[in-house]
Amino acid sequence: MLTFLVPQGAEHRAICQGLKHLKNPPQVIPIPIGVEPVTQFLRNWQRSQSFDAALQSGVLVMGLCGSLTVQLGIGDRVLYQSCQDASGTVWDCDPTLTAQIQQSLQATNSLVRAFTSDRILSSAHEKQQLGQVHQADVVDMEGSAILTILAEAGVPVAMLRVVSDDTDHDLPDLSAAISPEGRIRSLPLAIGMIRQPIAALRLIRGSLTGLRTLEAIAARLG
């Protein structure tokens, strides 16, 4: 049985909700947000018994992502073909496991090239430029770090995410809302939202759409 890795908080809750109908649900492990926090988390996880199970069956990473192309909009689900880090290194997801996930969903999913950022991208212009420079379709904050650690350890990894923000609109500046440990800080989050209410409302709507889609996907995968 696959092990699920999902960013902690709302994304983790959505996946667990989607799987709750199962008598024997897969293990869903909440991970911190950001490259450095998730790297440290995974290095510690490698010393646990649950990692041994993941080594045998594989890992499915699920969560939200941002679009870097006009071809992908809010609510679109994507399967990663590869993920690039800030140094330009490209990590490939496991093709066999990715094909299995595609078959399980019995639907067409966009196979995309992802880019992992070390910070939240709030500017639509910056996202558009990033997509063009790196030839990437979506952006997240954990993908390349997960592949760096787990692929090198021999763990098959597939990544399935849902787009929660597009390339046409700015997001609130929430750079202060993530702690060094990869957790959401409530007060800075609230302040960032209040300062840019229109962008905040758009972010909330996109996130809710993405979370509902994540929950539905998890229910089908289960």
mmCIF file of C-alpha atoms in Angstrom:
data_model
loop_
_atom_site.group_PDB
_atom_site.id
_atom_site.type_symbol
_atom_site.label_atom_id
_atom_site.label_comp_id
_atom_site.label_asym_id
_atom_site.label_seq_id
_atom_site.Cartn_x
_atom_site.Cartn_y
_atom_site.Cartn_z
ATOM 1 C CA MET A 1 0.000 0.000 0.000
ATOM 2 C CA LEU A 2 1.305 3.430 -0.959
ATOM 3 C CA THR A 3 2.402 5.908 1.683
ATOM 4 C CA PHE A 4 0.995 9.415 1.208
ATOM 5 C CA LEU A 5 3.069 12.534 1.938
ATOM 6 C CA VAL A 6 0.933 15.675 2.199
ATOM 7 C CA PRO A 7 1.739 19.219 3.417
ATOM 8 C CA GLN A 8 0.427 19.657 6.934
ATOM 9 C CA GLY A 9 -2.719 21.653 7.630
ATOM 10 C CA ALA A 10 -5.661 21.987 5.268
ATOM 11 C CA GLU A 11 -4.167 19.791 2.547
ATOM 12 C CA HIS A 12 -3.524 16.948 4.981
ATOM 13 C CA ARG A 13 -7.046 17.253 6.398
ATOM 14 C CA ALA A 14 -8.580 17.162 2.909
ATOM 15 C CA ILE A 15 -6.736 13.963 1.977
ATOM 16 C CA CYS A 16 -7.663 12.266 5.261
ATOM 17 C CA GLN A 17 -11.296 13.256 4.725
ATOM 18 C CA GLY A 18 -11.236 11.721 1.262
ATOM 19 C CA LEU A 19 -9.846 8.449 2.598
ATOM 20 C CA LYS A 20 -11.978 8.135 5.735
ATOM 21 C CA HIS A 21 -14.440 5.706 4.095
ATOM 22 C CA LEU A 22 -11.757 3.033 3.849
ATOM 23 C CA LYS A 23 -11.522 0.262 6.423
ATOM 24 C CA ASN A 24 -7.747 0.162 6.061
ATOM 25 C CA PRO A 25 -6.666 3.574 4.782
ATOM 26 C CA PRO A 26 -3.086 4.156 3.690
ATOM 27 C CA GLN A 27 -0.709 6.003 5.946
ATOM 28 C CA VAL A 28 -0.966 9.755 5.347
ATOM 29 C CA ILE A 29 2.056 11.572 6.745
ATOM 30 C CA PRO A 30 1.917 15.361 7.202
ATOM 31 C CA ILE A 31 5.086 17.098 6.058
ATOM 32 C CA PRO A 32 6.336 20.636 6.724
ATOM 33 C CA ILE A 33 6.261 23.393 4.108
ATOM 34 C CA GLY A 34 9.441 24.438 2.329
ATOM 35 C CA VAL A 35 12.640 22.904 1.022
ATOM 36 C CA GLU A 36 14.790 22.987 4.151
ATOM 37 C CA PRO A 37 12.088 21.883 6.634
ATOM 38 C CA VAL A 38 10.942 18.961 4.479
ATOM 39 C CA THR A 39 14.550 17.918 3.817
ATOM 40 C CA GLN A 40 15.213 17.689 7.554
ATOM 41 C CA PHE A 41 11.915 15.900 8.115
ATOM 42 C CA LEU A 42 12.672 13.270 5.491
ATOM 43 C CA ARG A 43 16.171 12.630 6.788
ATOM 44 C CA ASN A 44 14.678 11.916 10.210
ATOM 45 C CA TRP A 45 11.885 9.832 8.667
ATOM 46 C CA GLN A 46 14.424 7.576 6.972
ATOM 47 C CA ARG A 47 15.265 6.181 10.401
ATOM 48 C CA SER A 48 11.678 5.082 11.121
ATOM 49 C CA GLN A 49 9.788 1.842 10.491
ATOM 50 C CA SER A 50 7.210 3.624 8.341
ATOM 51 C CA PHE A 51 10.003 4.547 5.942
ATOM 52 C CA ASP A 52 10.772 0.872 5.427
ATOM 53 C CA ALA A 53 7.163 0.344 4.285
ATOM 54 C CA ALA A 54 7.420 3.287 1.882
ATOM 55 C CA LEU A 55 10.643 1.843 0.470
ATOM 56 C CA GLN A 56 8.751 -1.305 -0.493
ATOM 57 C CA SER A 57 5.508 0.155 -1.893
ATOM 58 C CA GLY A 58 6.343 3.708 -2.942
ATOM 59 C CA VAL A 59 5.235 7.219 -2.028
ATOM 60 C CA LEU A 60 2.515 9.415 -3.468
ATOM 61 C CA VAL A 61 2.940 13.124 -2.779
ATOM 62 C CA MET A 62 -0.317 15.087 -2.875
ATOM 63 C CA GLY A 63 -1.144 18.738 -2.286
ATOM 64 C CA LEU A 64 -1.740 22.093 -3.931
ATOM 65 C CA CYS A 65 0.473 23.912 -6.431
ATOM 66 C CA GLY A 66 0.570 27.144 -8.400
ATOM 67 C CA SER A 67 0.243 27.427 -12.141
ATOM 68 C CA LEU A 68 3.074 28.855 -14.233
ATOM 69 C CA THR A 69 1.241 28.664 -17.561
ATOM 70 C CA VAL A 70 -2.041 29.929 -18.960
ATOM 71 C CA GLN A 71 -2.868 26.356 -19.960
ATOM 72 C CA LEU A 72 -3.468 25.370 -16.344
ATOM 73 C CA GLY A 73 -6.136 26.980 -14.185
ATOM 74 C CA ILE A 74 -7.545 26.687 -10.690
ATOM 75 C CA GLY A 75 -8.875 23.200 -9.957
ATOM 76 C CA ASP A 76 -6.812 21.435 -12.637
ATOM 77 C CA ARG A 77 -5.090 18.305 -11.400
ATOM 78 C CA VAL A 78 -1.604 17.471 -12.562
ATOM 79 C CA LEU A 79 0.761 14.529 -12.375
ATOM 80 C CA TYR A 80 4.426 15.406 -12.229
ATOM 81 C CA GLN A 81 6.751 14.073 -14.873
ATOM 82 C CA SER A 82 9.704 15.836 -13.294
ATOM 83 C CA CYS A 83 10.621 18.528 -10.802
ATOM 84 C CA GLN A 84 13.447 21.051 -11.036
ATOM 85 C CA ASP A 85 15.205 22.696 -8.133
ATOM 86 C CA ALA A 86 16.682 26.186 -7.911
ATOM 87 C CA SER A 87 20.107 24.950 -9.053
ATOM 88 C CA GLY A 88 18.625 23.692 -12.313
ATOM 89 C CA THR A 89 18.836 20.000 -11.395
ATOM 90 C CA VAL A 90 15.877 18.039 -12.762
ATOM 91 C CA TRP A 91 14.515 15.050 -10.866
ATOM 92 C CA ASP A 92 12.216 12.574 -12.599
ATOM 93 C CA CYS A 93 9.257 10.990 -10.846
ATOM 94 C CA ASP A 94 8.941 7.208 -11.064
ATOM 95 C CA PRO A 95 7.281 6.549 -14.455
ATOM 96 C CA THR A 96 5.794 3.176 -13.479
ATOM 97 C CA LEU A 97 4.142 4.485 -10.310
ATOM 98 C CA THR A 98 2.965 7.606 -12.135
ATOM 99 C CA ALA A 99 1.312 5.449 -14.801
ATOM 100 C CA GLN A 100 -0.367 3.378 -12.092
ATOM 101 C CA ILE A 101 -1.823 6.503 -10.496
ATOM 102 C CA GLN A 102 -3.038 7.682 -13.882
ATOM 103 C CA GLN A 103 -4.754 4.356 -14.475
ATOM 104 C CA SER A 104 -6.311 4.323 -11.002
ATOM 105 C CA LEU A 105 -7.973 7.672 -11.606
ATOM 106 C CA GLN A 106 -9.293 6.538 -15.007
ATOM 107 C CA ALA A 107 -9.103 10.088 -16.289
ATOM 108 C CA THR A 108 -6.762 12.273 -18.250
ATOM 109 C CA ASN A 109 -4.343 14.238 -16.092
ATOM 110 C CA SER A 110 -1.822 16.732 -17.375
ATOM 111 C CA LEU A 111 1.751 15.442 -17.131
ATOM 112 C CA VAL A 112 3.751 18.480 -16.109
ATOM 113 C CA ARG A 113 7.205 19.758 -15.379
ATOM 114 C CA ALA A 114 7.364 21.357 -11.958
ATOM 115 C CA PHE A 115 9.658 23.858 -10.288
ATOM 116 C CA THR A 116 10.279 23.960 -6.547
ATOM 117 C CA SER A 117 10.636 27.425 -5.045
ATOM 118 C CA ASP A 118 12.158 28.229 -1.670
ATOM 119 C CA ARG A 119 9.518 30.903 -1.042
ATOM 120 C CA ILE A 120 5.922 31.779 -1.821
ATOM 121 C CA LEU A 121 5.583 33.501 -5.199
ATOM 122 C CA SER A 122 2.994 36.280 -4.888
ATOM 123 C CA SER A 123 3.547 38.210 -8.128
ATOM 124 C CA ALA A 124 1.764 37.010 -11.263
ATOM 125 C CA HIS A 125 4.535 38.565 -13.383
ATOM 126 C CA GLU A 126 7.200 36.677 -11.440
ATOM 127 C CA LYS A 127 5.363 33.378 -11.901
ATOM 128 C CA GLN A 128 5.044 33.987 -15.633
ATOM 129 C CA GLN A 129 8.760 34.731 -15.901
ATOM 130 C CA LEU A 130 9.690 31.707 -13.821
ATOM 131 C CA GLY A 131 7.658 29.423 -16.061
ATOM 132 C CA GLN A 132 9.326 30.776 -19.170
ATOM 133 C CA VAL A 133 12.876 30.683 -17.820
ATOM 134 C CA HIS A 134 12.675 27.162 -16.422
ATOM 135 C CA GLN A 135 10.159 25.763 -18.916
ATOM 136 C CA ALA A 136 8.011 24.661 -15.977
ATOM 137 C CA ASP A 137 4.235 24.312 -15.783
ATOM 138 C CA VAL A 138 3.623 24.475 -12.020
ATOM 139 C CA VAL A 139 5.410 25.548 -8.846
ATOM 140 C CA ASP A 140 5.488 24.064 -5.354
ATOM 141 C CA MET A 141 7.699 24.328 -2.265
ATOM 142 C CA GLU A 142 8.615 20.703 -1.539
ATOM 143 C CA GLY A 143 8.814 18.603 -4.703
ATOM 144 C CA SER A 144 12.500 18.670 -5.575
ATOM 145 C CA ALA A 145 13.532 18.174 -1.948
ATOM 146 C CA ILE A 146 11.341 15.079 -1.677
ATOM 147 C CA LEU A 147 12.728 13.626 -4.893
ATOM 148 C CA THR A 148 16.307 14.438 -3.880
ATOM 149 C CA ILE A 149 16.018 12.458 -0.658
ATOM 150 C CA LEU A 150 13.635 9.644 -1.589
ATOM 151 C CA ALA A 151 14.749 8.924 -5.151
ATOM 152 C CA GLU A 152 18.343 8.645 -3.986
ATOM 153 C CA ALA A 153 17.153 6.229 -1.284
ATOM 154 C CA GLY A 154 15.469 4.077 -3.909
ATOM 155 C CA VAL A 155 11.870 4.956 -3.040
ATOM 156 C CA PRO A 156 9.495 5.147 -6.053
ATOM 157 C CA VAL A 157 7.818 8.579 -5.950
ATOM 158 C CA ALA A 158 4.800 9.942 -7.821
ATOM 159 C CA MET A 159 3.403 13.436 -7.355
ATOM 160 C CA LEU A 160 -0.219 14.426 -7.853
ATOM 161 C CA ARG A 161 -1.246 18.001 -7.155
ATOM 162 C CA VAL A 162 -4.106 20.405 -7.792
ATOM 163 C CA VAL A 163 -3.683 23.974 -9.041
ATOM 164 C CA SER A 164 -4.934 26.535 -6.514
ATOM 165 C CA ASP A 165 -3.721 29.778 -8.120
ATOM 166 C CA ASP A 166 -3.243 30.894 -11.709
ATOM 167 C CA THR A 167 -0.746 33.086 -13.548
ATOM 168 C CA ASP A 168 -3.092 36.019 -14.140
ATOM 169 C CA HIS A 169 -3.479 37.400 -10.630
ATOM 170 C CA ASP A 170 -1.236 38.419 -7.744
ATOM 171 C CA LEU A 171 -1.438 36.658 -4.389
ATOM 172 C CA PRO A 172 -1.049 38.286 -0.977
ATOM 173 C CA ASP A 173 2.540 38.547 0.203
ATOM 174 C CA LEU A 174 2.621 35.712 2.736
ATOM 175 C CA SER A 175 6.384 35.291 2.934
ATOM 176 C CA ALA A 176 6.320 36.003 6.687
ATOM 177 C CA ALA A 177 3.557 33.476 7.310
ATOM 178 C CA ILE A 178 5.779 30.366 7.137
ATOM 179 C CA SER A 179 8.020 29.636 10.098
ATOM 180 C CA PRO A 180 11.584 28.310 9.740
ATOM 181 C CA GLU A 181 10.162 24.935 10.806
ATOM 182 C CA GLY A 182 7.759 24.905 7.854
ATOM 183 C CA ARG A 183 4.557 25.733 9.745
ATOM 184 C CA ILE A 184 1.917 28.349 9.002
ATOM 185 C CA ARG A 185 2.000 31.264 11.466
ATOM 186 C CA SER A 186 -1.543 32.509 12.056
ATOM 187 C CA LEU A 187 -0.853 36.162 12.893
ATOM 188 C CA PRO A 188 1.454 36.963 9.940
ATOM 189 C CA LEU A 189 -0.997 35.079 7.705
ATOM 190 C CA ALA A 190 -3.904 37.199 8.903
ATOM 191 C CA ILE A 191 -1.913 40.426 8.517
ATOM 192 C CA GLY A 192 -0.898 39.509 4.967
ATOM 193 C CA MET A 193 -4.512 38.776 4.071
ATOM 194 C CA ILE A 194 -5.830 42.017 5.579
ATOM 195 C CA ARG A 195 -3.275 44.131 3.711
ATOM 196 C CA GLN A 196 -4.399 42.754 0.335
ATOM 197 C CA PRO A 197 -8.077 41.785 0.759
ATOM 198 C CA ILE A 198 -8.943 41.293 -2.923
ATOM 199 C CA ALA A 199 -5.942 39.077 -3.527
ATOM 200 C CA ALA A 200 -6.685 37.286 -0.256
ATOM 201 C CA LEU A 201 -10.254 36.526 -1.311
ATOM 202 C CA ARG A 202 -8.996 35.153 -4.617
ATOM 203 C CA LEU A 203 -6.471 32.974 -2.768
ATOM 204 C CA ILE A 204 -9.131 31.622 -0.416
ATOM 205 C CA ARG A 205 -11.469 30.753 -3.275
ATOM 206 C CA GLY A 206 -8.713 29.042 -5.234
ATOM 207 C CA SER A 207 -7.526 27.110 -2.194
ATOM 208 C CA LEU A 208 -11.037 25.896 -1.359
ATOM 209 C CA THR A 209 -11.515 24.728 -4.937
ATOM 210 C CA GLY A 210 -8.186 22.934 -4.841
ATOM 211 C CA LEU A 211 -8.905 21.305 -1.482
ATOM 212 C CA ARG A 212 -12.279 19.992 -2.622
ATOM 213 C CA THR A 213 -10.615 18.494 -5.687
ATOM 214 C CA LEU A 214 -7.882 16.929 -3.540
ATOM 215 C CA GLU A 215 -10.491 15.320 -1.309
ATOM 216 C CA ALA A 216 -12.369 13.922 -4.313
ATOM 217 C CA ILE A 217 -9.169 12.532 -5.834
ATOM 218 C CA ALA A 218 -8.190 10.856 -2.573
ATOM 219 C CA ALA A 219 -11.616 9.220 -2.373
ATOM 220 C CA ARG A 220 -11.168 7.791 -5.878
ATOM 221 C CA LEU A 221 -7.647 6.592 -5.237
ATOM 222 C CA GLY A 222 -8.828 4.827 -2.099
#
